[in-house]
Short mmCIF file of C-alpha atoms in Angstrom, two decimals:
data_model
loop_
_atom_site.label_atom_id
_atom_site.label_comp_id
_atom_site.label_asym_id
_atom_site.label_seq_id
_atom_site.Cartn_x
_atom_site.Cartn_y
_atom_site.Cartn_z
CA MET A 1 -0.16 -0.79 -16.44
CA LEU A 2 0.50 -0.56 -12.78
CA GLU A 3 4.32 -1.10 -13.38
CA THR A 4 4.29 2.19 -15.28
CA ARG A 5 2.60 4.00 -12.55
CA LEU A 6 4.98 2.79 -9.61
CA SER A 7 8.66 2.56 -9.23
CA LYS A 8 10.42 -0.81 -9.47
CA ASP A 9 11.08 -0.80 -5.61
CA ILE A 10 7.26 -0.65 -5.21
CA TYR A 11 6.20 -2.85 -7.98
CA HIS A 12 6.80 -6.14 -6.39
CA MET A 13 5.81 -8.21 -3.31
CA PRO A 14 5.29 -7.51 -0.52
CA ALA A 15 5.08 -3.75 -1.11
CA LEU A 16 2.27 -4.20 -3.65
CA ASP A 17 0.51 -6.36 -1.35
CA MET A 18 0.68 -3.72 1.36
CA LEU A 19 -0.79 -1.01 -0.87
CA LEU A 20 -3.55 -3.48 -2.04
CA GLU A 21 -4.42 -4.31 1.45
CA PHE A 22 -4.84 -0.80 2.52
CA TYR A 23 -6.72 -0.04 -0.73
CA ALA A 24 -9.26 -2.88 -0.19
CA ARG A 25 -10.08 -1.84 3.11
CA ALA A 26 -13.38 -0.27 2.92
CA THR A 27 -12.68 2.30 5.76
CA ARG A 28 -9.32 3.09 4.44
CA SER A 29 -8.27 3.70 8.21
CA PRO A 30 -4.90 3.59 9.49
CA MET A 31 -3.24 0.17 10.21
CA SER A 32 -0.48 -0.65 12.61
CA ILE A 33 2.43 -2.29 11.24
CA THR A 34 1.59 -5.35 13.10
CA ASP A 35 -1.66 -5.68 11.65
CA LEU A 36 -0.26 -5.01 7.97
CA CYS A 37 2.42 -7.81 8.73
CA LEU A 38 -0.24 -10.21 9.69
CA ALA A 39 -2.51 -9.23 6.52
CA THR A 40 0.36 -9.51 4.11
CA ARG A 41 2.14 -12.33 5.75
CA ALA A 42 5.47 -10.31 5.56
CA SER A 43 7.87 -10.52 8.50
CA GLN A 44 8.29 -7.30 10.54
CA ARG A 45 11.86 -6.74 9.20
CA THR A 46 10.48 -7.18 5.52
CA ALA A 47 7.46 -4.97 6.18
CA VAL A 48 9.40 -2.25 7.77
CA ARG A 49 12.00 -2.23 4.76
CA HIS A 50 8.88 -1.91 2.20
CA ILE A 51 7.11 0.60 4.53
CA GLU A 52 10.26 2.70 4.32
CA ARG A 53 10.17 2.39 0.42
CA LEU A 54 6.64 3.01 0.17
CA GLU A 55 7.06 6.43 2.39
CA LYS A 56 10.00 7.58 0.21
CA GLU A 57 7.63 7.08 -2.80
CA GLY A 58 5.06 9.19 -1.03
CA MET A 59 2.38 6.21 -0.98
CA LEU A 60 2.33 5.69 2.86
CA ILE A 61 2.22 8.06 5.71
CA ARG A 62 3.46 7.01 9.28
CA ARG A 63 1.92 8.40 12.32
CA GLY A 64 1.99 7.79 15.97
CA ASP A 65 -1.14 6.22 17.63
CA SER A 66 -2.92 8.72 19.89
CA ARG A 67 -3.78 5.92 22.19
CA ASP A 68 -0.71 4.01 22.42
CA ARG A 69 2.61 6.03 22.03
CA ARG A 70 4.66 2.69 21.31
CA ARG A 71 2.46 1.79 18.13
CA VAL A 72 2.97 3.24 14.64
CA MET A 73 0.09 3.68 12.43
CA LEU A 74 0.23 3.62 8.56
CA GLU A 75 -2.08 5.07 6.06
CA LEU A 76 -2.36 5.63 2.27
CA THR A 77 -1.57 8.92 0.93
CA PRO A 78 -3.94 10.65 -1.64
CA LEU A 79 -1.25 9.96 -4.13
CA ALA A 80 -1.44 6.19 -3.55
CA VAL A 81 -5.24 6.31 -3.74
CA THR A 82 -5.14 8.07 -7.00
CA THR A 83 -2.50 5.93 -8.45
CA LEU A 84 -4.46 2.74 -7.59
CA ASP A 85 -7.91 4.26 -8.73
CA GLN A 86 -6.34 5.07 -12.09
CA PHE A 87 -4.79 1.55 -12.29
CA PHE A 88 -8.16 -0.02 -11.63
CA ASP A 89 -9.99 2.16 -14.01
CA ASP A 90 -7.38 1.15 -16.72
CA VAL A 91 -8.05 -2.59 -16.01
CA LEU A 92 -11.77 -1.99 -16.23
CA ALA A 93 -11.45 -0.15 -19.47
CA SER A 94 -9.02 -2.71 -20.90
CA LEU A 95 -11.62 -5.49 -20.09
CA VAL A 96 -14.30 -3.45 -21.81
CA HIS A 97 -12.16 -2.71 -25.03
CA ASP A 98 -10.46 -6.09 -25.12
CA PRO A 99 -12.43 -8.64 -23.60
CA PRO A 100 -10.61 -12.07 -22.85
#
């Protein structure tokens, strides 16, 4: 299901972990690259490579931090939220129609 909504570059770890980490946060507030690395247990080098892919796919936006110009903040795009919403709707619908 999700693999049909996301490109093959995104539909593998840790890119998917990153999207889900953002999605699961109640506030959906921006997160620094460092915080995202800690949350997903990805090295900074790996994280940056996947962040670039997620940006290219329109799933993440990278912004400067207004309080610390050295820090980069990331956030989900509306496309990412919609894609993940639809995925979880599909999962719930499949559980209702085809219980385990």
